[in-house]
mmCIF file of C-alpha atoms in Angstrom:
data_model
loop_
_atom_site.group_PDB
_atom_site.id
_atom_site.type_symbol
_atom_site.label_atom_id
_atom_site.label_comp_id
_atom_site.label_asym_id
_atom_site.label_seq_id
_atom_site.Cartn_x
_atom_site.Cartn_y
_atom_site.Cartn_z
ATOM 1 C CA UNK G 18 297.340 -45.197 157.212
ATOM 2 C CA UNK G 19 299.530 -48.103 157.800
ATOM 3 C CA UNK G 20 300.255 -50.593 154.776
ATOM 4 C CA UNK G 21 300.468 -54.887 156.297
ATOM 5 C CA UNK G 22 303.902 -54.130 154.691
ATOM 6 C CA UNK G 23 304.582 -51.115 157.406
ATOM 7 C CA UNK G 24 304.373 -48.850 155.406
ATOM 8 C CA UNK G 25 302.847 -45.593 156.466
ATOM 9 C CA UNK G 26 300.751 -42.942 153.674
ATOM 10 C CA UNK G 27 300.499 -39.664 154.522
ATOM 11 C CA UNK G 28 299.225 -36.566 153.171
ATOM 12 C CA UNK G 29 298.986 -32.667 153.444
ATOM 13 C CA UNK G 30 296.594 -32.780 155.793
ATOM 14 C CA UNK G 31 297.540 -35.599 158.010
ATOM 15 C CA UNK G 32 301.051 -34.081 158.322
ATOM 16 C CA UNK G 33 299.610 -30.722 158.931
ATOM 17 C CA UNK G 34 297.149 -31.796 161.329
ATOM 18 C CA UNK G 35 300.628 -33.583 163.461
ATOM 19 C CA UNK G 36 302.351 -30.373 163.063
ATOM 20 C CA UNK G 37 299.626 -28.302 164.679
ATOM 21 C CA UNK G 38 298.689 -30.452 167.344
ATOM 22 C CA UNK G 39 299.004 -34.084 168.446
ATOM 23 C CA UNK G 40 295.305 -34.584 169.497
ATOM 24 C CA UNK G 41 293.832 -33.519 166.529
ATOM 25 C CA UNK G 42 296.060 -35.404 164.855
ATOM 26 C CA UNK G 43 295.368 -38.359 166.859
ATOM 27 C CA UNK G 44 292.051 -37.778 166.573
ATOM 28 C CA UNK G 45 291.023 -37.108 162.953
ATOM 29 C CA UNK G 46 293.890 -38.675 161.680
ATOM 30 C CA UNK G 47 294.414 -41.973 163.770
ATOM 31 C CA UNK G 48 290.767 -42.825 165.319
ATOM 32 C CA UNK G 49 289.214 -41.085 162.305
ATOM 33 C CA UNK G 50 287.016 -38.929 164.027
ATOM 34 C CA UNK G 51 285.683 -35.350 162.491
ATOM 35 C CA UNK G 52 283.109 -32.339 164.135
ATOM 36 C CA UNK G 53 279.522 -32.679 161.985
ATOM 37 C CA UNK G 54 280.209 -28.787 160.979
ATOM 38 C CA UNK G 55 283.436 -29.191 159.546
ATOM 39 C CA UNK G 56 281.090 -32.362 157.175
ATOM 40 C CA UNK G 57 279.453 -29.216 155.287
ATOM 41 C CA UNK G 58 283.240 -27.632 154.349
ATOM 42 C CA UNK G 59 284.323 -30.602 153.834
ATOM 43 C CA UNK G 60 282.069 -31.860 150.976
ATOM 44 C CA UNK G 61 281.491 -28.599 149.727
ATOM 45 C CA UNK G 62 285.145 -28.486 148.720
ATOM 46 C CA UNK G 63 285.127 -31.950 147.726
ATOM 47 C CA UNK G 64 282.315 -31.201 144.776
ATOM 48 C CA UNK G 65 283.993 -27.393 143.875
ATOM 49 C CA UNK G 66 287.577 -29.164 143.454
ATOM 50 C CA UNK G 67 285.115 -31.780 141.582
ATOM 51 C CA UNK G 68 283.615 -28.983 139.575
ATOM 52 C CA UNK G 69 286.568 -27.203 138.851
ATOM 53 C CA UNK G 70 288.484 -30.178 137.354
ATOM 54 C CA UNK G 71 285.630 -30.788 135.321
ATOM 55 C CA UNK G 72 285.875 -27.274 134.001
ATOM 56 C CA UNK G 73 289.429 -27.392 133.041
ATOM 57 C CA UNK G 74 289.255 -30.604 131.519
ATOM 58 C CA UNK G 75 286.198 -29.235 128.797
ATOM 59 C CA UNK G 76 285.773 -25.844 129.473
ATOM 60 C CA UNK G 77 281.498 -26.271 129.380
ATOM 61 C CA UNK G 78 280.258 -24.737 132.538
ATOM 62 C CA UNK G 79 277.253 -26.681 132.042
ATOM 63 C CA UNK G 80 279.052 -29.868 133.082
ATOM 64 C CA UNK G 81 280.633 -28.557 135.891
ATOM 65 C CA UNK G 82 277.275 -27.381 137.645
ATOM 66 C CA UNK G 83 276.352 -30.939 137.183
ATOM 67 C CA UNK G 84 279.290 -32.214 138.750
ATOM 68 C CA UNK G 85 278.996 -30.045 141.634
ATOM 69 C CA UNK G 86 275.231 -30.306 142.020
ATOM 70 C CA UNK G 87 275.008 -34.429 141.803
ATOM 71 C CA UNK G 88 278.315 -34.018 143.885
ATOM 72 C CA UNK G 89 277.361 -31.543 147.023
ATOM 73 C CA UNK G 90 273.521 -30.209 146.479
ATOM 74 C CA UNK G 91 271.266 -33.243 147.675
ATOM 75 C CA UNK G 92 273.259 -33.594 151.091
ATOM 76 C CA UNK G 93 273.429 -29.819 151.372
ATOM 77 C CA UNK G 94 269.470 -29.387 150.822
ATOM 78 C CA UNK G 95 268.709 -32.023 154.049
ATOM 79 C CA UNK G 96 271.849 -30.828 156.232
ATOM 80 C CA UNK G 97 272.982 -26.892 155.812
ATOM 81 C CA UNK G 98 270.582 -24.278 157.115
ATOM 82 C CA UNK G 99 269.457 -21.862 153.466
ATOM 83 C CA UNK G 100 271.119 -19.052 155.254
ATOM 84 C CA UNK G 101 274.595 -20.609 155.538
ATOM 85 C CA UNK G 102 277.306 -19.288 153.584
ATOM 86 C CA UNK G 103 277.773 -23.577 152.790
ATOM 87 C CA UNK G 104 274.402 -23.252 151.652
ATOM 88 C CA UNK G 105 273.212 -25.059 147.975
ATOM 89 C CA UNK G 106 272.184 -21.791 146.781
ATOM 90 C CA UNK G 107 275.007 -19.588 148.179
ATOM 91 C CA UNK G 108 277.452 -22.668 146.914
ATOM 92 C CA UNK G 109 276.503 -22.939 143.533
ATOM 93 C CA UNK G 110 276.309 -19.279 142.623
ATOM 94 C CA UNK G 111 279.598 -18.641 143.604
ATOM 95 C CA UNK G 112 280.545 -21.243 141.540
ATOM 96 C CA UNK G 113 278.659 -19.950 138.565
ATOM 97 C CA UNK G 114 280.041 -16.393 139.210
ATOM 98 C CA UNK G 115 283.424 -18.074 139.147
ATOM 99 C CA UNK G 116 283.133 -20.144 135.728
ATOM 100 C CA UNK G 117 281.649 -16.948 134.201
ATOM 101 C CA UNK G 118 284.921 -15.281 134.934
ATOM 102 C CA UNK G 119 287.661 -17.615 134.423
ATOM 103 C CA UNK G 120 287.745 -18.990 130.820
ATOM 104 C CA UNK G 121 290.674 -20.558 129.164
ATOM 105 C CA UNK G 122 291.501 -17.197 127.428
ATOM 106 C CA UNK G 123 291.525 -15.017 131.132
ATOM 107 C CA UNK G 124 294.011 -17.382 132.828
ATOM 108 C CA UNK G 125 298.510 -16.429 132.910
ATOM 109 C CA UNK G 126 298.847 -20.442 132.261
ATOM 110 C CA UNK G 127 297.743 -23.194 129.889
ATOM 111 C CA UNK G 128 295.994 -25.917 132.052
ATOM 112 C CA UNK G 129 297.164 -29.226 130.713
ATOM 113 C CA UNK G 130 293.716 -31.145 131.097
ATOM 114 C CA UNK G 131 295.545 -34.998 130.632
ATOM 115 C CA UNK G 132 297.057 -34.206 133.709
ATOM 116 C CA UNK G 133 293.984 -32.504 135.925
ATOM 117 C CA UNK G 134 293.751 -33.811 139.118
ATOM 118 C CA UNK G 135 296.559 -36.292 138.901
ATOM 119 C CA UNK G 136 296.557 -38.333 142.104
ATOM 120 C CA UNK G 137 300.421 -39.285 143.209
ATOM 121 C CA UNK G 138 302.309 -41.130 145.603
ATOM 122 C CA UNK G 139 305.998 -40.642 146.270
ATOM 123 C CA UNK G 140 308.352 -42.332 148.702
ATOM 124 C CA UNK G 141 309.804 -39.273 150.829
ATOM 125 C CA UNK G 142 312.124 -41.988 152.575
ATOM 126 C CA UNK G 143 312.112 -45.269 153.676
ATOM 127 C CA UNK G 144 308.904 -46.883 154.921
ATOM 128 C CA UNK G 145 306.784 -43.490 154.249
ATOM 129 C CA UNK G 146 304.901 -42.220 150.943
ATOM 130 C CA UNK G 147 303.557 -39.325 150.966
ATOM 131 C CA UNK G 148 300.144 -38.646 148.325
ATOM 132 C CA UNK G 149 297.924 -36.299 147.303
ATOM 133 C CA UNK G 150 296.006 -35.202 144.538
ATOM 134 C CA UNK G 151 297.698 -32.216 142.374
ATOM 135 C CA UNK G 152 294.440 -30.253 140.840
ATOM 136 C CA UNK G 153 295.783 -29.264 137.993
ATOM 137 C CA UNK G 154 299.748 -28.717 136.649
ATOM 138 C CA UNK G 155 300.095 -25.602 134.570
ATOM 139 C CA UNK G 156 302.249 -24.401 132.036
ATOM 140 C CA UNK G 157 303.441 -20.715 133.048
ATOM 141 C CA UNK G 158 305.751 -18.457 131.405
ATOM 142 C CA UNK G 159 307.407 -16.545 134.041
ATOM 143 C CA UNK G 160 307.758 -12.363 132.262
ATOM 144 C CA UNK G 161 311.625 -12.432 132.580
ATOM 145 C CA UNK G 162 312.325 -16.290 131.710
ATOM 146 C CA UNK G 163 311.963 -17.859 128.216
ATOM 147 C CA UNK G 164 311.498 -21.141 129.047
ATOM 148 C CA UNK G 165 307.954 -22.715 129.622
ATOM 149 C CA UNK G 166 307.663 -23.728 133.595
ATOM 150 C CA UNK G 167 305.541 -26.687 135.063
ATOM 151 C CA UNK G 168 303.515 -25.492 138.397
ATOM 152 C CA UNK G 169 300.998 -26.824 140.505
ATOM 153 C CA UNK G 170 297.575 -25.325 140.777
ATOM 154 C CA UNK G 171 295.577 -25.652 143.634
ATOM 155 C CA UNK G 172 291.794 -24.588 144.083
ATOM 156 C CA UNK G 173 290.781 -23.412 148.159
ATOM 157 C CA UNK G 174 287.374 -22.225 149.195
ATOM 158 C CA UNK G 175 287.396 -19.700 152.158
ATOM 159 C CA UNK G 176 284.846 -17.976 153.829
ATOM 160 C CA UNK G 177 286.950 -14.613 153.427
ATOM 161 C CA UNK G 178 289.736 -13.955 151.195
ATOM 162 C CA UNK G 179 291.517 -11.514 153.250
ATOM 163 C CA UNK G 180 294.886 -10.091 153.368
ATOM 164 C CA UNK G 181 296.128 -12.583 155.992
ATOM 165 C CA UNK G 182 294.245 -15.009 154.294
ATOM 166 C CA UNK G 183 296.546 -14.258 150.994
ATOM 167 C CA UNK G 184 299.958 -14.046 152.969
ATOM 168 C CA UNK G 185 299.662 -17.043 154.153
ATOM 169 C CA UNK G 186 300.528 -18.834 151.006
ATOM 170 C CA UNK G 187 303.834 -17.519 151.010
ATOM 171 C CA UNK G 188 305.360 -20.237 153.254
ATOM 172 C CA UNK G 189 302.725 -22.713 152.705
ATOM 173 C CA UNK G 190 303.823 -26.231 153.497
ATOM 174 C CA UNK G 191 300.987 -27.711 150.714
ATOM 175 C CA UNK G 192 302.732 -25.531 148.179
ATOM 176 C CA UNK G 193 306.316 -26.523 148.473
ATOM 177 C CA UNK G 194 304.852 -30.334 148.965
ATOM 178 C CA UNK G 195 303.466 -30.231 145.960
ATOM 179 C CA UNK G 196 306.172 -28.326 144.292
ATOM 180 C CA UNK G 197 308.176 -31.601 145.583
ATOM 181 C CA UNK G 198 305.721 -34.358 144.150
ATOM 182 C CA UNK G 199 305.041 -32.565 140.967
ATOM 183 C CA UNK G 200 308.905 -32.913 140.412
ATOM 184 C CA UNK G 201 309.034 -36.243 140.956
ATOM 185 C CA UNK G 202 305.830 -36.529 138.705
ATOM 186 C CA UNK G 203 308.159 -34.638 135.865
ATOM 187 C CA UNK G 204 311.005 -37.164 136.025
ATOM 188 C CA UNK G 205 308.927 -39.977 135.903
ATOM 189 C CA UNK G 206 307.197 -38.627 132.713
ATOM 190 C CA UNK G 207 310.114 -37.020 131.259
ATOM 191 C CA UNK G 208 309.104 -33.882 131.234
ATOM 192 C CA UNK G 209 312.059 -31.225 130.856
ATOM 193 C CA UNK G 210 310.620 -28.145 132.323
ATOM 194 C CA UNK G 211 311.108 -26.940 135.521
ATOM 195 C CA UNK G 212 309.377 -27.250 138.673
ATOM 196 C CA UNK G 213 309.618 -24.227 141.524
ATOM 197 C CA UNK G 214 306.261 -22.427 141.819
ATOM 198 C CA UNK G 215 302.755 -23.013 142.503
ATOM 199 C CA UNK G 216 299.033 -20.896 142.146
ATOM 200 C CA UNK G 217 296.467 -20.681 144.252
ATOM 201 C CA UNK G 218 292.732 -20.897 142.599
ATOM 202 C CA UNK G 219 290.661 -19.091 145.558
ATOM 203 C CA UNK G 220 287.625 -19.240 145.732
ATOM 204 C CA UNK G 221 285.105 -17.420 148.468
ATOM 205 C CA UNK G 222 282.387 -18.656 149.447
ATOM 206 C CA UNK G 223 281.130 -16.061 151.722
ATOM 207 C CA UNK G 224 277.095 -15.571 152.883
ATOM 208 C CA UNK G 225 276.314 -13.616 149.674
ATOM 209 C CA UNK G 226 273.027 -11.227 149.686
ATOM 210 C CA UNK G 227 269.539 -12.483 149.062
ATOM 211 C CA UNK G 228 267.164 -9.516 149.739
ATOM 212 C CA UNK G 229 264.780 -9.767 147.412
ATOM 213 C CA UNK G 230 263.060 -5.995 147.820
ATOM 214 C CA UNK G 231 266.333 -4.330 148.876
ATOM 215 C CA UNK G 232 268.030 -2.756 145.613
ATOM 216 C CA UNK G 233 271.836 -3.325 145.311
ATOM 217 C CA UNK G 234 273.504 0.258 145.781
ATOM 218 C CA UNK G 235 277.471 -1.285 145.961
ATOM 219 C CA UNK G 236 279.149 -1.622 148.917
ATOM 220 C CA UNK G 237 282.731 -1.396 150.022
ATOM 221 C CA UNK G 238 283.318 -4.963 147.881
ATOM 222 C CA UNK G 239 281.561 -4.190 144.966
ATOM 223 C CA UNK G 240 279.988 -1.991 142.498
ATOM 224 C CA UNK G 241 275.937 -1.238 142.752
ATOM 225 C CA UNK G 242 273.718 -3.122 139.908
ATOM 226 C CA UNK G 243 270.606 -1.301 140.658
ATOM 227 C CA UNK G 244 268.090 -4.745 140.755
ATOM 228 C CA UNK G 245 267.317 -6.332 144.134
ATOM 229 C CA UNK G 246 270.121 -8.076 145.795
ATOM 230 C CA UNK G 247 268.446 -11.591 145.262
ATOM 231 C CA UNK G 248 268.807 -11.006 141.323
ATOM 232 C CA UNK G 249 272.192 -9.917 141.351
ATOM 233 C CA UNK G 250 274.056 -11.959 144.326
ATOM 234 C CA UNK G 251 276.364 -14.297 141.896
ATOM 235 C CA UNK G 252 277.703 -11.116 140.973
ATOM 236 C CA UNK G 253 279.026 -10.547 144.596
ATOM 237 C CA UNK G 254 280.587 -14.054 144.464
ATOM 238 C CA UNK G 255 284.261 -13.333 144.348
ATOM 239 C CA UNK G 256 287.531 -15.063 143.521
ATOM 240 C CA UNK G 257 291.455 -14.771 142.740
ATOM 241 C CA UNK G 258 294.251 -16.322 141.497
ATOM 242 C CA UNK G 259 297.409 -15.911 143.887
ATOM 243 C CA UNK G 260 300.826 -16.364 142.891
ATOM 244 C CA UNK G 261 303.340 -17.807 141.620
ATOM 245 C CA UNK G 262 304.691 -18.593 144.920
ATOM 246 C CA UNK G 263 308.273 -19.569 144.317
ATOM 247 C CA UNK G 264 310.234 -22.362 146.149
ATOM 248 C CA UNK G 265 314.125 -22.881 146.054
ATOM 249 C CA UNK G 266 315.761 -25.910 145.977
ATOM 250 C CA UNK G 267 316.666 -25.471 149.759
ATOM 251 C CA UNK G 268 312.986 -24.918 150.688
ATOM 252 C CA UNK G 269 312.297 -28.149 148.504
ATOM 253 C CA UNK G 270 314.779 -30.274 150.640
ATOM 254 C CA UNK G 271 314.352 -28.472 154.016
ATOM 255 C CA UNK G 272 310.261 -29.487 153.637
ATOM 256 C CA UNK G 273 311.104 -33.256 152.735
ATOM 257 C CA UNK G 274 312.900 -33.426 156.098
ATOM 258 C CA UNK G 275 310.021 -31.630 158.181
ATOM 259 C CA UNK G 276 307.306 -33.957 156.594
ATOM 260 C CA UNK G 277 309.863 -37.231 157.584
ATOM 261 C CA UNK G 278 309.782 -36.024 161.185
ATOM 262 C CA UNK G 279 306.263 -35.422 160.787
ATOM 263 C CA UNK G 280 305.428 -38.944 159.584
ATOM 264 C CA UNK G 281 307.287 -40.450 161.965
ATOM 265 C CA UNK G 282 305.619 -38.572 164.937
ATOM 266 C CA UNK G 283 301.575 -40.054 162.609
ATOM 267 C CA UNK G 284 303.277 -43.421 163.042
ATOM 268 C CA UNK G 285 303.339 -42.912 166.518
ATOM 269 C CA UNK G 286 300.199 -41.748 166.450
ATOM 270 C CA UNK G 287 298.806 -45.025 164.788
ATOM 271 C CA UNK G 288 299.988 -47.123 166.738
ATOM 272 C CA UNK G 289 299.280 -45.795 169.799
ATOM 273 C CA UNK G 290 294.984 -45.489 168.089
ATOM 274 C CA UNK G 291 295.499 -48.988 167.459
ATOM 275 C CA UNK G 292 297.015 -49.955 170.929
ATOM 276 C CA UNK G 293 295.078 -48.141 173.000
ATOM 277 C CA UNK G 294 292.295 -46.910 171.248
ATOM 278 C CA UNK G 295 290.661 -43.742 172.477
ATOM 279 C CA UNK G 296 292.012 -44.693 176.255
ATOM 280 C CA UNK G 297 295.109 -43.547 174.984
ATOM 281 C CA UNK G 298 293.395 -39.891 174.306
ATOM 282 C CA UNK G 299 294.891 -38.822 178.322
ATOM 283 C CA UNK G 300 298.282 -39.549 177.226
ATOM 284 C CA UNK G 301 298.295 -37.457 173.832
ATOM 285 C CA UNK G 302 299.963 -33.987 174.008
ATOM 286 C CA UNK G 303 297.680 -31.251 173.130
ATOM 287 C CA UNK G 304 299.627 -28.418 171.819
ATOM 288 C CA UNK G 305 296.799 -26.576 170.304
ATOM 289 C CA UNK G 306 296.639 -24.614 173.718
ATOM 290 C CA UNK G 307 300.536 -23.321 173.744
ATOM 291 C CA UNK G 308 299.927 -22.256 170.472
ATOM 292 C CA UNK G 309 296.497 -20.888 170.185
ATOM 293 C CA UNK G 310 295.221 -23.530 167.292
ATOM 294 C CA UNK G 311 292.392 -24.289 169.080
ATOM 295 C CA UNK G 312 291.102 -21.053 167.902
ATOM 296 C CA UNK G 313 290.808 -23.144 164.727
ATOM 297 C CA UNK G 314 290.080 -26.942 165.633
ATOM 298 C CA UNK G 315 287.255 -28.414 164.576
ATOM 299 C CA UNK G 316 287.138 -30.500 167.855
ATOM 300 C CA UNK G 317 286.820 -27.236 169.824
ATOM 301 C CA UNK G 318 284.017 -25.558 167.377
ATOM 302 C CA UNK G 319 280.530 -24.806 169.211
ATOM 303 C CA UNK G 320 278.890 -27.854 168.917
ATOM 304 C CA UNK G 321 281.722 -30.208 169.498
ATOM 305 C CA UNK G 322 283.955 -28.668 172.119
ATOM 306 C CA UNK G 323 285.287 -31.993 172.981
ATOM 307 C CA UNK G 324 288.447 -30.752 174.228
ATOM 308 C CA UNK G 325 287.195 -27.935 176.498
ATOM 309 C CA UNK G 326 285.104 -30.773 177.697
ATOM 310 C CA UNK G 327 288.298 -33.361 178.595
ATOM 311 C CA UNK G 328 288.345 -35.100 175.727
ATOM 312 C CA UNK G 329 285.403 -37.734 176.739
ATOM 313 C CA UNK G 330 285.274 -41.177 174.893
ATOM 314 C CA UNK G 331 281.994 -41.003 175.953
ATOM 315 C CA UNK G 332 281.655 -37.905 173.293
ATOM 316 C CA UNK G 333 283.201 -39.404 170.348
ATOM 317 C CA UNK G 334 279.867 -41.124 168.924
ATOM 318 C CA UNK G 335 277.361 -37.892 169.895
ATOM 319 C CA UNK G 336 280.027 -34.730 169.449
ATOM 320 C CA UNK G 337 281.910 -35.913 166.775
ATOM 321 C CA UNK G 338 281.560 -37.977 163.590
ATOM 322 C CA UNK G 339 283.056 -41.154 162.726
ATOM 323 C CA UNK G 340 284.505 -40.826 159.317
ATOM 324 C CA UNK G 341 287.847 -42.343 158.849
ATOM 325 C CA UNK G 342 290.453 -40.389 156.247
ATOM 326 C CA UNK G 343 292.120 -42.719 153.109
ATOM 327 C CA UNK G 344 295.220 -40.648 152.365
ATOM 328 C CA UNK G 345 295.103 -42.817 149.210
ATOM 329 C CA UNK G 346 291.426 -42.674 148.249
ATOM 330 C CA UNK G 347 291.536 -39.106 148.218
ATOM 331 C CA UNK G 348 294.744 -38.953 145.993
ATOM 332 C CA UNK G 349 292.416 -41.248 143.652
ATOM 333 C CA UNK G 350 296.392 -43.311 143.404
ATOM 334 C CA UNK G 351 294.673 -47.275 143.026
ATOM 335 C CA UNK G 352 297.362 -49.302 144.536
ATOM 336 C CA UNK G 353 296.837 -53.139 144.027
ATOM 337 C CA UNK G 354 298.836 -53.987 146.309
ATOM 338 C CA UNK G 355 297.441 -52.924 149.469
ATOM 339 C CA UNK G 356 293.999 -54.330 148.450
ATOM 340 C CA UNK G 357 292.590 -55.955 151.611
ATOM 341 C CA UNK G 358 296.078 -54.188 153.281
ATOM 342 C CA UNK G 359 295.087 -50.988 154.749
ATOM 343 C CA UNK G 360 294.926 -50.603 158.231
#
């Protein structure tokens, strides 16, 4: 998003979506565009993250079901198939497994619930501010330091929390950016401790078993209950908290220099939407297929395929979805002065 002032907003996923390849982030990022599958992910983990800040803020489980119910279950009931791991019922009982298992008293940190999902934005250089939304900073006590340390916590759903799935994390861009903007969060509040690692809350939301005749035995996953799956499937709901994921000051820096570049390849990118439009689509490099991230688009899921198809503009109102991203909105950051100033 471009300011009238020029200046550009970016976040995570704008900058990751550049990195990875320039169509998608042309076209998610700079026409707005998005695949009507990736709609169900999408505001699925919009009402857990919704749910789970809820949670941490009052620790009553009963008011984070109704967050994520008035949040995700009406659209979910008329759109996602009841057999779909993004279904209502598959959605909420994972969540209910996971609030079962994760109060205050379970967790290595003290959630600091002034400070749950504190939206930011934070000039990374001249011209470009990079946002977010930080779910929740914790206080951790490392085992072999004395002093209290501040890290960022940050909640992902996953269809499968595998081994790769966990590795990943280790060099995670999201991390170390957030590592970044929750030091510049500390200076500007004056807070003293430091800021170098961050947690992942995972959370799976996987098909889970709904049988209601065949009795639960265990399986390679989990231990038998002896009642019919349907009665016990929350309990195959799982979850885990990865980390502390450490960054070093060089990592810090090194990151604020990719995400510059970065930016400055999403200005491009802007301009060239607002230019051309989606004529310009021809012109824009798509480096998915060098690198094999198309395995992984959205744009080249079953139902949209647009890119296998030659990127159409024809396809952009019947495969994909018009539904333009607000770096800003999404940090919840209310900036009067780009009222009536977003482009």
């Amino acid at each position: 998003m471009i300011a009238d002032d020029g200046t550009l907003y970016v976040d995570h996923s704008t900058l990751a979506a550049v990195a990875t390849c320039d169509t998608q982030g042309f076209l998610r990022y700079a026409l707005g565009y998005t695949a009507p599958e990736e709609r169900a992910a999408l505001l699925a983990g919009i009402a857990l993250h919704r749910a789970v800040a809820a949670w941490f803020k009052r620790w009553h489980p009963a008011q984070a079901r109704q967050v994520f119910e008035v949040a995700y279950r009406e659209w979910a009931e008329a759109n996602v198939s009841t057999d779909d791991r993004l279904s209502w019922r598959n959605t909420s009982l994972s969540l209910d497994r996971w609030l079962e298992a994760h109060p205050a008293v379970s967790l290595p940190f003290r959630v600091v619930p002034e400070h749950v999902e504190v939206g930011f934005a934070y000039s990374l250089a001249e011209g470009i501010v990079y946002t977010g939304r930080i779910d929740a900073p914790v206080l951790y006590a490392p085992p072999s330091q004395p002093t209290l340390e501040w890290c960022p916590l940050d909640t992902k759903s996953t269809g499968q929390i595998s081994a790769p799935w966990r590795e990943q994390w280790r060099m995670d861009a999201q991390i170390t950016g957030y590592v970044w903007a929750l030091q510049q969060f500390a200076r500007e509040h004056g807070i003293d401790q430091p800021v170098s690692a961050g947690f992942i809350n995972a959370i799976e939301f996987a098909r889970l078993p709904s049988d209601p005749t065949r009795i639960c035995r265990g399986t390679e996953r989990s231990e038998g209950h002896g009642v019919p799956f349907a009665e016990c499937a929350r309990f195959h709901a799982r979850s885990e908290l990865l980390g502390p994921f450490y960054r070093t000051p060089e990592q810090v820096e090194e990151w604020r220099q990719d995400a510059i570049r970065l930016a400055q390849s999403y200005r491009r990118l802007v301009l060239l939407a607002q230019e051309e439009g989606a004529a310009a689509l021809p012109t824009v490099l798509m480096r998915g297929k060098w690198t094999k991230a198309c395995r992984f688009c959205e744009f080249n899921s079953k139902n949209a395929k647009f890119c296998q198809a030659g990127r159409p503009a024809a396809m952009l109102g019947t495969a994909l979805v018009k539904e333009p991203w607000d770096p800003l909105a999404h940090a919840g950051k209310v900036l009067g002065e780009l009222q009536g100033g977003r482009q």
